[in-house]
Short mmCIF file of C-alpha atoms and ligand atoms in Angstrom, two decimals:
data_model
loop_
_atom_site.label_atom_id
_atom_site.label_comp_id
_atom_site.label_asym_id
_atom_site.label_seq_id
_atom_site.Cartn_x
_atom_site.Cartn_y
_atom_site.Cartn_z
CA MET A 16 -10.87 -2.03 -26.63
CA LEU A 17 -7.28 -0.52 -27.73
CA PHE A 18 -7.32 3.27 -28.14
CA ASN A 19 -4.46 3.36 -30.12
CA PRO A 20 -3.61 -0.66 -31.27
CA GLY A 21 -0.54 0.11 -33.40
CA ILE A 22 1.44 1.93 -30.52
CA GLU A 23 -0.20 -0.33 -27.90
CA THR A 24 0.85 -3.74 -29.33
CA LEU A 25 4.14 -2.55 -31.12
CA ALA A 26 6.54 -5.34 -31.20
CA ILE A 27 9.23 -4.82 -28.54
CA ASP A 28 12.16 -3.81 -31.20
CA LYS A 29 9.99 -1.77 -32.81
CA LEU A 30 9.36 0.33 -29.60
CA ARG A 31 13.01 0.29 -28.36
CA ARG A 32 13.70 1.91 -31.44
CA LEU A 33 11.12 4.64 -31.10
CA GLN A 34 12.42 4.84 -27.50
CA SER A 35 15.88 5.43 -28.55
CA GLU A 36 15.39 8.07 -31.27
CA ARG A 37 12.92 10.10 -29.03
CA LEU A 38 15.44 9.69 -26.16
CA VAL A 39 18.27 10.80 -28.13
CA SER A 40 16.13 14.27 -29.44
CA GLN A 41 15.14 14.70 -25.80
CA VAL A 42 18.37 14.92 -24.27
CA GLU A 43 19.62 17.18 -27.26
CA TYR A 44 16.57 19.48 -26.63
CA LEU A 45 17.33 19.63 -23.13
CA PHE A 46 20.97 20.15 -23.34
CA LYS A 47 19.79 23.31 -25.64
CA HIS A 48 17.05 24.49 -24.00
CA VAL A 49 17.56 24.07 -20.21
CA PRO A 50 20.43 25.42 -18.13
CA PHE A 51 20.08 23.03 -15.14
CA TYR A 52 20.03 20.27 -17.66
CA ARG A 53 22.86 21.39 -19.40
CA ASN A 54 25.06 22.11 -16.21
CA ASN A 55 23.81 18.64 -15.12
CA LEU A 56 24.84 16.71 -17.95
CA GLU A 57 28.32 18.31 -18.37
CA MET A 58 29.22 17.41 -14.64
CA ALA A 59 28.12 13.90 -15.54
CA GLY A 60 30.43 14.04 -18.63
CA ILE A 61 27.61 13.77 -21.14
CA ARG A 62 27.12 15.80 -24.17
CA PRO A 63 24.56 14.95 -26.68
CA GLY A 64 26.44 12.57 -28.72
CA SER A 65 26.98 10.45 -25.82
CA ILE A 66 23.50 8.70 -25.91
CA ALA A 67 22.73 6.53 -28.79
CA SER A 68 20.30 4.75 -27.62
CA ILE A 69 17.74 3.65 -24.78
CA GLU A 70 20.20 1.07 -23.38
CA ASP A 71 22.63 4.44 -22.65
CA ILE A 72 19.84 5.49 -20.05
CA HIS A 73 21.48 4.57 -17.22
CA LEU A 74 24.63 7.04 -18.08
CA LEU A 75 22.08 10.16 -17.58
CA PRO A 76 21.94 11.95 -13.97
CA PHE A 77 18.80 11.40 -11.45
CA THR A 78 16.53 14.45 -11.33
CA LYS A 79 14.81 14.62 -7.91
CA LYS A 80 11.67 16.34 -6.36
CA ASN A 81 14.04 19.07 -4.77
CA ASP A 82 15.13 19.94 -8.20
CA LEU A 83 11.67 20.98 -9.21
CA ARG A 84 11.76 22.67 -5.94
CA ASP A 85 15.13 24.69 -6.30
CA ASN A 86 13.88 25.93 -9.94
CA TYR A 87 10.35 26.95 -8.48
CA PRO A 88 8.30 28.15 -10.36
CA PHE A 89 9.13 28.03 -13.83
CA GLY A 90 13.23 27.06 -14.10
CA LEU A 91 13.07 23.98 -15.43
CA LEU A 92 10.53 25.23 -18.70
CA ALA A 93 12.24 24.74 -22.06
CA VAL A 94 9.74 26.72 -23.85
CA PRO A 95 9.04 30.35 -23.25
CA GLN A 96 6.16 31.09 -21.08
CA ASN A 97 4.21 32.29 -23.89
CA GLU A 98 3.89 28.65 -25.39
CA ILE A 99 2.67 27.36 -21.82
CA ALA A 100 -0.79 26.39 -22.18
CA ARG A 101 -1.53 25.27 -18.94
CA ILE A 102 0.00 24.83 -15.24
CA HIS A 103 -0.71 22.32 -12.66
CA CYS A 104 0.47 21.62 -9.51
CA SER A 105 1.82 18.40 -7.53
CA SER A 106 -0.30 18.10 -4.51
CA GLY A 107 2.18 18.43 -1.42
CA THR A 108 0.60 19.60 1.80
CA THR A 109 3.75 21.74 2.99
CA GLY A 110 5.46 24.71 1.58
CA LYS A 111 5.51 25.37 -2.00
CA PRO A 112 3.73 23.29 -4.49
CA THR A 113 5.81 21.56 -7.61
CA VAL A 114 5.03 23.42 -10.65
CA VAL A 115 4.43 21.72 -14.17
CA GLY A 116 4.00 23.29 -17.57
CA TYR A 117 2.17 21.87 -20.59
CA THR A 118 2.50 23.24 -24.25
CA LYS A 119 -0.53 22.67 -26.65
CA GLU A 120 1.52 19.16 -27.83
CA ASP A 121 1.97 18.01 -24.35
CA LEU A 122 -1.87 18.35 -23.39
CA GLU A 123 -2.67 16.61 -26.81
CA ILE A 124 -0.17 13.58 -25.28
CA PHE A 125 -2.08 14.04 -21.89
CA SER A 126 -5.52 13.41 -23.74
CA GLU A 127 -3.88 10.53 -25.63
CA VAL A 128 -2.65 8.39 -22.76
CA VAL A 129 -5.68 9.21 -20.51
CA ALA A 130 -7.89 8.14 -23.62
CA ARG A 131 -5.78 4.91 -23.83
CA SER A 132 -6.32 4.44 -19.93
CA LEU A 133 -9.97 4.73 -19.94
CA ALA A 134 -10.42 2.44 -23.18
CA ALA A 135 -8.38 -0.17 -21.08
CA ALA A 136 -10.68 0.52 -18.32
CA GLY A 137 -13.23 -0.83 -19.94
CA CYS A 138 -14.75 2.78 -21.23
CA LYS A 139 -16.13 3.22 -24.86
CA PRO A 140 -16.89 6.22 -26.93
CA GLY A 141 -20.35 7.28 -26.02
CA MET A 142 -20.55 6.15 -22.51
CA ILE A 143 -20.99 8.95 -19.69
CA LEU A 144 -18.30 9.44 -17.44
CA GLN A 145 -18.65 10.87 -13.82
CA ASN A 146 -15.44 12.44 -13.08
CA ALA A 147 -15.50 12.71 -9.39
CA TYR A 148 -11.58 13.75 -9.10
CA GLY A 149 -10.51 17.43 -8.39
CA TYR A 150 -10.53 20.21 -10.94
CA GLY A 151 -7.91 22.64 -10.45
CA LEU A 152 -4.40 22.43 -10.00
CA PHE A 153 -4.51 18.58 -9.66
CA THR A 154 -4.04 17.05 -12.29
CA GLY A 155 -6.90 14.62 -12.10
CA GLY A 156 -10.06 16.39 -12.99
CA LEU A 157 -9.07 18.10 -16.20
CA GLY A 158 -6.50 14.90 -17.28
CA LEU A 159 -9.61 12.47 -16.73
CA HIS A 160 -12.21 15.40 -18.29
CA TYR A 161 -9.74 15.97 -21.56
CA GLY A 162 -9.01 12.44 -22.08
CA ALA A 163 -12.41 11.13 -22.00
CA GLU A 164 -13.50 13.62 -24.32
CA ARG A 165 -10.74 12.21 -26.59
CA LEU A 166 -11.84 8.70 -26.31
CA GLY A 167 -15.40 10.27 -27.08
CA MET A 168 -17.35 10.14 -23.63
CA THR A 169 -19.85 12.31 -22.76
CA VAL A 170 -18.09 13.83 -19.43
CA ILE A 171 -19.73 15.01 -16.19
CA PRO A 172 -17.51 17.58 -14.57
CA LEU A 173 -18.59 16.96 -10.86
CA SER A 174 -15.24 17.44 -9.34
CA GLY A 175 -15.23 15.49 -5.80
CA GLY A 176 -17.38 15.92 -2.73
CA MET A 177 -21.04 16.49 -2.15
CA THR A 178 -21.54 12.76 -2.02
CA GLU A 179 -25.16 13.18 -1.99
CA ARG A 180 -25.21 14.90 -5.40
CA GLN A 181 -22.96 12.88 -6.78
CA ILE A 182 -25.36 9.85 -5.85
CA MET A 183 -28.38 11.58 -7.26
CA LEU A 184 -26.71 12.78 -10.63
CA MET A 185 -25.38 9.03 -11.14
CA ARG A 186 -29.11 7.64 -11.02
CA ASP A 187 -30.32 10.61 -13.26
CA PHE A 188 -28.06 10.94 -15.83
CA GLY A 189 -27.29 7.23 -15.89
CA SER A 190 -23.39 7.39 -15.54
CA ASP A 191 -21.56 4.30 -17.18
CA ALA A 192 -18.40 4.72 -15.50
CA ILE A 193 -16.65 6.68 -12.47
CA CYS A 194 -13.53 8.01 -11.74
CA CYS A 195 -12.29 9.13 -8.47
CA THR A 196 -9.75 8.06 -5.55
CA PRO A 197 -10.38 4.75 -4.66
CA SER A 198 -11.30 5.96 -0.72
CA TYR A 199 -13.84 8.35 -2.45
CA ALA A 200 -15.41 5.43 -4.15
CA LEU A 201 -15.88 3.64 -0.82
CA THR A 202 -17.27 7.05 0.71
CA ILE A 203 -19.92 6.89 -1.92
CA ALA A 204 -20.41 2.88 -1.66
CA HIS A 205 -21.40 3.37 1.74
CA GLU A 206 -23.55 6.18 1.42
CA LEU A 207 -25.29 3.93 -1.40
CA LEU A 208 -25.54 1.59 1.48
CA LYS A 209 -26.79 4.20 3.78
CA LYS A 210 -29.61 5.10 1.57
CA GLY A 211 -30.78 1.53 0.99
CA ILE A 212 -30.02 2.15 -2.65
CA ASP A 213 -28.85 -1.09 -4.45
CA PRO A 214 -25.88 -0.70 -6.62
CA LYS A 215 -27.16 -2.89 -9.10
CA SER A 216 -29.94 -0.92 -9.90
CA LEU A 217 -27.65 1.78 -11.35
CA LYS A 218 -26.34 1.75 -14.91
CA LEU A 219 -22.71 2.04 -13.67
CA LYS A 220 -20.20 -0.51 -14.70
CA TYR A 221 -16.49 1.07 -14.71
CA ALA A 222 -14.66 2.63 -11.71
CA VAL A 223 -11.31 4.18 -12.77
CA LEU A 224 -9.39 4.55 -9.63
CA GLY A 225 -6.00 6.22 -8.58
CA ALA A 226 -4.18 9.08 -7.01
CA GLU A 227 -3.74 7.19 -3.81
CA PRO A 228 -2.09 3.37 -2.83
CA TRP A 229 -5.12 1.13 -2.84
CA THR A 230 -4.86 -2.63 -2.60
CA GLU A 231 -6.99 -6.17 -3.86
CA SER A 232 -9.35 -5.47 -0.50
CA ILE A 233 -10.35 -1.99 -1.64
CA ARG A 234 -11.14 -3.20 -4.95
CA THR A 235 -13.40 -6.16 -3.89
CA GLU A 236 -15.19 -3.82 -1.50
CA VAL A 237 -15.64 -0.72 -4.10
CA GLU A 238 -16.62 -3.60 -6.80
CA THR A 239 -19.59 -4.91 -4.51
CA GLY A 240 -20.50 -1.60 -2.93
CA LEU A 241 -20.95 0.39 -6.37
CA HIS A 242 -21.34 -2.99 -8.56
CA VAL A 243 -18.51 -2.33 -11.20
CA SER A 244 -15.33 -3.36 -12.70
CA ALA A 245 -12.53 -1.58 -10.97
CA THR A 246 -8.99 -0.40 -12.31
CA ASN A 247 -5.92 0.85 -11.26
CA ILE A 248 -5.00 4.33 -13.21
CA TYR A 249 -1.57 5.75 -11.90
CA GLY A 250 -0.12 8.79 -12.71
CA LEU A 251 1.95 11.72 -11.17
CA SER A 252 2.27 15.48 -11.96
CA GLU A 253 5.75 16.00 -12.89
CA ILE A 254 5.53 13.28 -15.92
CA ILE A 255 2.24 14.61 -16.99
CA GLY A 256 -0.67 13.18 -14.24
CA PRO A 257 -2.93 10.52 -14.69
CA GLY A 258 -2.52 8.35 -17.40
CA VAL A 259 1.13 7.37 -17.20
CA SER A 260 0.15 3.55 -16.18
CA GLN A 261 -3.69 1.64 -16.48
CA GLU A 262 -4.51 -1.79 -15.60
CA ASP A 263 -6.97 -3.13 -18.10
CA HIS A 264 -10.24 -4.86 -16.89
CA GLU A 265 -9.98 -8.03 -18.49
CA GLU A 266 -6.25 -8.40 -16.86
CA LYS A 267 -7.08 -7.34 -13.65
CA SER A 268 -4.40 -7.80 -10.55
CA SER A 269 -1.71 -8.61 -12.92
CA GLY A 270 -0.65 -4.89 -13.18
CA SER A 271 -1.31 -1.39 -14.97
CA TYR A 272 0.28 -0.90 -18.63
CA ILE A 273 2.78 1.84 -18.69
CA TRP A 274 2.51 3.80 -21.70
CA GLU A 275 6.09 3.55 -22.32
CA ASP A 276 6.01 5.03 -25.81
CA HIS A 277 5.73 8.32 -23.99
CA PHE A 278 7.41 7.35 -20.53
CA PHE A 279 10.36 5.19 -20.09
CA PRO A 280 10.18 3.32 -16.69
CA GLU A 281 13.07 1.83 -14.46
CA ILE A 282 13.44 0.43 -11.32
CA VAL A 283 16.46 1.24 -9.30
CA ASP A 284 17.50 0.44 -5.51
CA LYS A 285 16.31 2.86 -3.38
CA ASP A 286 19.73 3.26 -1.44
CA ASN A 287 22.23 3.24 -4.32
CA GLY A 288 20.44 4.04 -7.27
CA GLU A 289 21.73 0.98 -9.33
CA PRO A 290 19.27 -0.58 -12.15
CA LEU A 291 17.41 -3.49 -10.70
CA ALA A 292 16.16 -6.60 -12.47
CA GLU A 293 12.68 -7.11 -14.52
CA GLY A 294 10.21 -7.88 -11.36
CA LYS A 295 12.55 -6.64 -8.36
CA THR A 296 11.10 -4.08 -6.13
CA GLY A 297 12.60 -0.83 -5.83
CA VAL A 298 11.92 2.99 -6.74
CA LEU A 299 10.31 3.95 -9.66
CA VAL A 300 12.12 6.37 -12.09
CA PHE A 301 10.63 7.64 -15.40
CA THR A 302 11.93 9.48 -18.14
CA THR A 303 9.62 11.66 -20.55
CA LEU A 304 10.30 10.98 -24.06
CA THR A 305 8.08 13.50 -25.94
CA LYS A 306 7.38 16.08 -23.50
CA LYS A 307 8.24 19.81 -24.76
CA ALA A 308 7.57 22.32 -21.90
CA MET A 309 9.19 20.41 -19.15
CA PRO A 310 10.84 17.25 -20.08
CA LEU A 311 12.14 15.20 -16.98
CA LEU A 312 15.28 12.72 -17.21
CA ARG A 313 15.10 9.94 -14.67
CA TYR A 314 12.98 11.53 -12.28
CA TRP A 315 12.91 9.68 -8.92
CA THR A 316 9.14 9.28 -8.30
CA ASN A 317 9.91 7.70 -4.67
CA ASP A 318 6.82 5.41 -5.45
CA ILE A 319 7.77 1.81 -4.66
CA THR A 320 6.88 -0.90 -6.98
CA ASN A 321 8.14 -3.59 -9.64
CA ILE A 322 7.94 -3.56 -13.28
CA TYR A 323 7.45 -6.59 -15.74
CA TYR A 324 6.79 -7.74 -19.53
CA ASP A 325 3.64 -9.86 -19.60
CA LYS A 326 3.70 -12.23 -22.36
CA SER A 327 0.23 -13.12 -22.07
CA GLY A 328 -1.16 -9.34 -22.06
CA LYS A 329 -3.17 -7.74 -24.91
CA ARG A 330 -0.35 -5.11 -25.24
CA THR A 331 3.40 -5.34 -25.41
CA HIS A 332 4.00 -2.36 -23.04
CA VAL A 333 5.45 -3.44 -19.67
CA LYS A 334 3.25 -3.33 -16.48
CA MET A 335 3.98 -2.05 -13.05
CA GLY A 336 2.59 -3.66 -9.98
CA GLN A 337 0.86 -1.86 -7.15
CA ILE A 338 2.57 0.80 -5.38
CA ILE A 339 3.27 -0.57 -1.98
CA GLY A 340 4.43 2.90 -0.66
CA ARG A 341 6.70 5.84 -1.02
CA SER A 342 10.35 5.77 0.09
CA ASP A 343 9.96 9.23 1.17
CA ASP A 344 7.01 9.12 4.00
CA MET A 345 8.60 5.23 4.62
CA LEU A 346 7.82 4.81 8.37
CA ILE A 347 11.04 3.26 10.36
CA ILE A 348 9.67 1.62 13.31
CA ARG A 349 12.58 -0.11 15.44
CA GLY A 350 14.40 -0.56 12.33
CA VAL A 351 11.29 -2.04 10.24
CA ASN A 352 10.03 -0.43 7.34
CA PRO A 353 6.08 -0.94 7.03
CA PHE A 354 4.25 -0.27 4.57
CA HIS A 355 0.50 0.76 5.33
CA THR A 356 -0.49 -1.29 2.39
CA GLN A 357 1.19 -4.46 3.90
CA VAL A 358 -1.10 -3.72 6.89
CA GLU A 359 -4.38 -3.41 4.35
CA THR A 360 -3.54 -6.74 2.83
CA LEU A 361 -3.56 -8.51 6.38
CA LEU A 362 -6.75 -7.08 7.28
CA ASN A 363 -8.62 -8.36 4.13
CA ASP A 364 -8.49 -11.86 5.71
CA PHE A 365 -10.91 -11.00 8.27
CA PRO A 366 -14.47 -10.61 7.06
CA GLU A 367 -15.02 -8.86 10.12
CA LEU A 368 -12.95 -5.82 9.32
CA SER A 369 -13.76 -3.37 6.84
CA ALA A 370 -11.34 -1.29 4.76
CA HIS A 371 -11.54 1.86 6.79
CA TYR A 372 -8.37 1.97 8.73
CA LEU A 373 -5.51 4.08 9.89
CA LEU A 374 -2.24 3.63 11.34
CA VAL A 375 -1.47 6.02 14.19
CA VAL A 376 2.50 6.37 15.24
CA THR A 377 3.66 7.57 18.66
CA ARG A 378 6.61 7.77 20.61
CA GLU A 379 7.10 6.89 24.00
CA ALA A 380 10.08 7.07 26.22
CA SER A 381 12.06 7.03 22.93
CA MET A 382 10.11 3.99 22.01
CA ASP A 383 8.06 4.18 18.12
CA GLU A 384 4.61 2.73 18.65
CA VAL A 385 2.35 1.71 15.84
CA GLU A 386 -1.50 1.82 16.77
CA VAL A 387 -3.91 0.28 13.42
CA LYS A 388 -7.29 1.54 14.34
CA VAL A 389 -9.86 -0.42 12.06
CA GLU A 390 -13.28 -0.36 11.94
CA LEU A 391 -15.51 -3.42 12.29
CA GLU A 392 -17.76 -4.31 9.37
CA ALA A 393 -21.41 -2.98 10.12
CA ARG A 394 -22.82 -6.35 8.96
CA VAL A 395 -20.59 -8.21 11.97
CA CYS A 396 -21.46 -5.12 14.40
CA ARG A 397 -25.27 -5.95 13.69
CA GLU A 398 -25.08 -9.95 13.83
CA LEU A 399 -22.96 -9.52 17.07
CA GLU A 400 -24.86 -6.65 18.47
CA LEU A 401 -22.09 -4.79 18.79
CA ASP A 402 -23.28 -1.32 18.91
CA HIS A 403 -22.03 -0.24 22.67
CA ALA A 404 -18.71 1.54 23.02
CA ALA A 405 -15.57 0.48 21.03
CA ASP A 406 -13.26 -0.36 23.46
CA THR A 407 -15.89 -3.06 24.95
CA VAL A 408 -15.84 -5.10 21.69
CA LEU A 409 -13.14 -7.38 22.81
CA THR A 410 -15.10 -8.83 25.21
CA ASN A 411 -16.78 -10.78 22.40
CA GLU A 412 -15.25 -13.92 21.94
CA ARG A 413 -15.19 -13.88 18.29
CA ILE A 414 -13.70 -10.45 17.96
CA ASN A 415 -10.99 -11.39 20.57
CA ILE A 416 -10.17 -14.16 18.23
CA VAL A 417 -10.11 -11.81 15.32
CA TYR A 418 -7.40 -9.44 17.59
CA ARG A 419 -5.28 -11.90 18.42
CA SER A 420 -4.94 -13.62 14.96
CA LEU A 421 -4.45 -10.26 13.11
CA GLN A 422 -1.97 -9.22 15.96
CA LYS A 423 0.13 -12.40 15.39
CA LYS A 424 0.06 -12.15 11.30
CA ILE A 425 1.60 -8.44 11.63
CA LYS A 426 4.19 -9.69 13.49
CA ASP A 427 4.52 -12.66 11.57
CA HIS A 428 4.64 -10.55 8.05
CA ILE A 429 5.80 -7.16 8.84
CA GLY A 430 8.08 -8.59 12.00
CA LEU A 431 6.41 -5.81 14.50
CA THR A 432 3.77 -5.84 17.39
CA MET A 433 1.15 -3.36 16.73
CA LYS A 434 -1.76 -2.25 19.00
CA LEU A 435 -4.92 -2.78 17.63
CA SER A 436 -8.08 -0.70 17.86
CA PHE A 437 -11.30 -1.98 16.91
CA MET A 438 -13.44 0.79 16.12
CA LEU A 439 -17.45 1.23 15.65
CA PRO A 440 -18.36 1.38 11.88
CA GLY A 441 -18.17 5.28 10.66
CA THR A 442 -15.82 6.59 13.11
CA ILE A 443 -12.42 6.96 10.81
CA PRO A 444 -12.72 9.92 8.87
CA ARG A 445 -13.82 9.17 5.55
CA SER A 446 -12.49 10.62 1.91
CA GLU A 447 -14.33 13.91 0.57
CA GLY A 448 -12.71 13.51 -2.84
CA GLY A 449 -9.10 14.00 -2.00
CA LYS A 450 -6.23 11.88 -1.32
CA GLN A 451 -6.88 9.55 1.91
CA SER A 452 -4.69 9.64 4.74
CA ARG A 453 -3.72 6.27 6.22
CA ILE A 454 -1.04 7.24 8.66
CA SER A 455 -0.84 9.88 11.26
CA ASP A 456 2.39 10.16 12.45
CA LEU A 457 2.05 11.98 15.94
CA ARG A 458 5.99 11.61 16.80
CA LYS A 459 6.53 14.81 14.12
CA LYS A 460 4.02 17.01 16.10
O1 DLL B 530 -2.14 11.79 -8.13
C1 DLL B 530 -2.49 12.28 -10.64
C2 DLL B 530 -3.33 11.31 -10.79
C3 DLL B 530 -4.84 11.98 -11.06
C4 DLL B 530 -3.29 9.91 -10.69
C5 DLL B 530 -5.87 11.01 -10.94
C6 DLL B 530 -4.30 9.06 -11.02
C7 DLL B 530 -5.75 9.65 -10.67
P1 DLL B 530 0.01 14.02 -8.04
O2 DLL B 530 -1.04 14.40 -6.98
O3 DLL B 530 1.24 14.19 -8.55
O4 DLL B 530 -0.96 13.24 -9.24
O5 DLL B 530 0.57 12.74 -6.83
C8 DLL B 530 1.31 11.57 -7.49
O6 DLL B 530 0.33 9.93 -6.06
O7 DLL B 530 3.74 9.55 -7.06
C9 DLL B 530 1.89 8.36 -6.18
O8 DLL B 530 2.58 8.44 -4.83
C10 DLL B 530 0.46 8.42 -5.79
N1 DLL B 530 -0.58 7.69 -6.85
C11 DLL B 530 -0.70 8.55 -8.08
N2 DLL B 530 -1.78 7.63 -8.58
C12 DLL B 530 -1.76 6.51 -7.70
C13 DLL B 530 -2.05 4.90 -7.80
C14 DLL B 530 -1.75 12.55 -9.19
N3 DLL B 530 -2.95 4.35 -8.83
C15 DLL B 530 1.63 10.72 -6.47
N4 DLL B 530 -1.54 3.91 -7.06
C16 DLL B 530 2.22 9.29 -7.35
C17 DLL B 530 -0.56 4.50 -5.83
C18 DLL B 530 -0.81 6.63 -6.62
N5 DLL B 530 -0.16 5.75 -5.87
#
């Protein structure tokens, strides 16, 4: 179902015209209302009249996370504080958070794009949505909540955690859909298995997963473990929150539609910021076209992906691929930049291995090493009677073959030899609803 068919299928030339009008007025608006942008634009030699259409977007300077930090907390607001209806923060673990403000109109847009996203995920008015994204400063909980209400769903505002209670209410209330991080969806699936509950006995049909990178292997595991159709929802607080892009449940694995009437995307080279051609991988940059409280021009997300037009899709808007990593937390190991999602994809080739893994980075005598800790599948452990200490599992011939061929695959695909540790099921910490950490970099400690 399309929530807003007129916009979602708008012909490209009309979409460009709309984007052009919106960009021109957004630049004028920022020039007038935000001293940071007035200075930046003047320094780049840009007056409001210099931008005539969306084609001129590359003339604008980038906005980076540091600009938000330097203007903490309210320096980038374009409206007086009494016109701010809500404040959210971006989830950082260190230092001061990144603050974002919304006017009432911004919140309307936020709900609209989330409603479009939920509809693309398969949700319909009248369905029950179990919202297991965290409520609070994080945009996930309230963002999905109001978007679901806008679509006409019944929302259960559970927030993350309390997995047993999630399962009880899911059964008792008959939730049709769940939204949460992909890692938390795995935690719930695992708990169902542990409790001997057949996922087919649940009414659950759809899972809307995002807020952290995930791959096809996690999708398969969630879809089987919860008996749902799982789609990707992407977003970031600085731009609006969840609902910047969303995968269609009938066009899975072909990318997520970016709602580009509100958020104009570009892919640029991570080193020199030059725009890259359709389909090329680089840093995702967004310009908000309609926001009022805190519009951003060419915001450097640090997320690495590609964008392309899928001519066979239901909608005209551009699609983005999965996020393969972030340029700011990219590992550099002996000159190679491995992303944890690359390792995750290789793990998927081995039915003996589960989707629970962690990359541990250490430095010994100035040599950086990566160890892949990955849990064995519980079913395989039972079959092979591998219930003894993890360090003895390699004596099993089948597991030993997996070890050697995974190590070779990692070397061939990523170019690094990584140490592997096969762990017993349940030994790697699980998500309790928040974003799952896949890298433990002990070099920084
Ligand atoms: O994570 C918003 C969100 C909430 C998205 C719920 C989806 C669902 P932040 O806390 O500001 O906002 O974190 C934004 O999370 O720049 C990406 O690095 C990452 N991220 C978000 N969604 C995805 C996704 C929310 N689907 C940062 N795939 C972004 C990969 C994602 N990474």
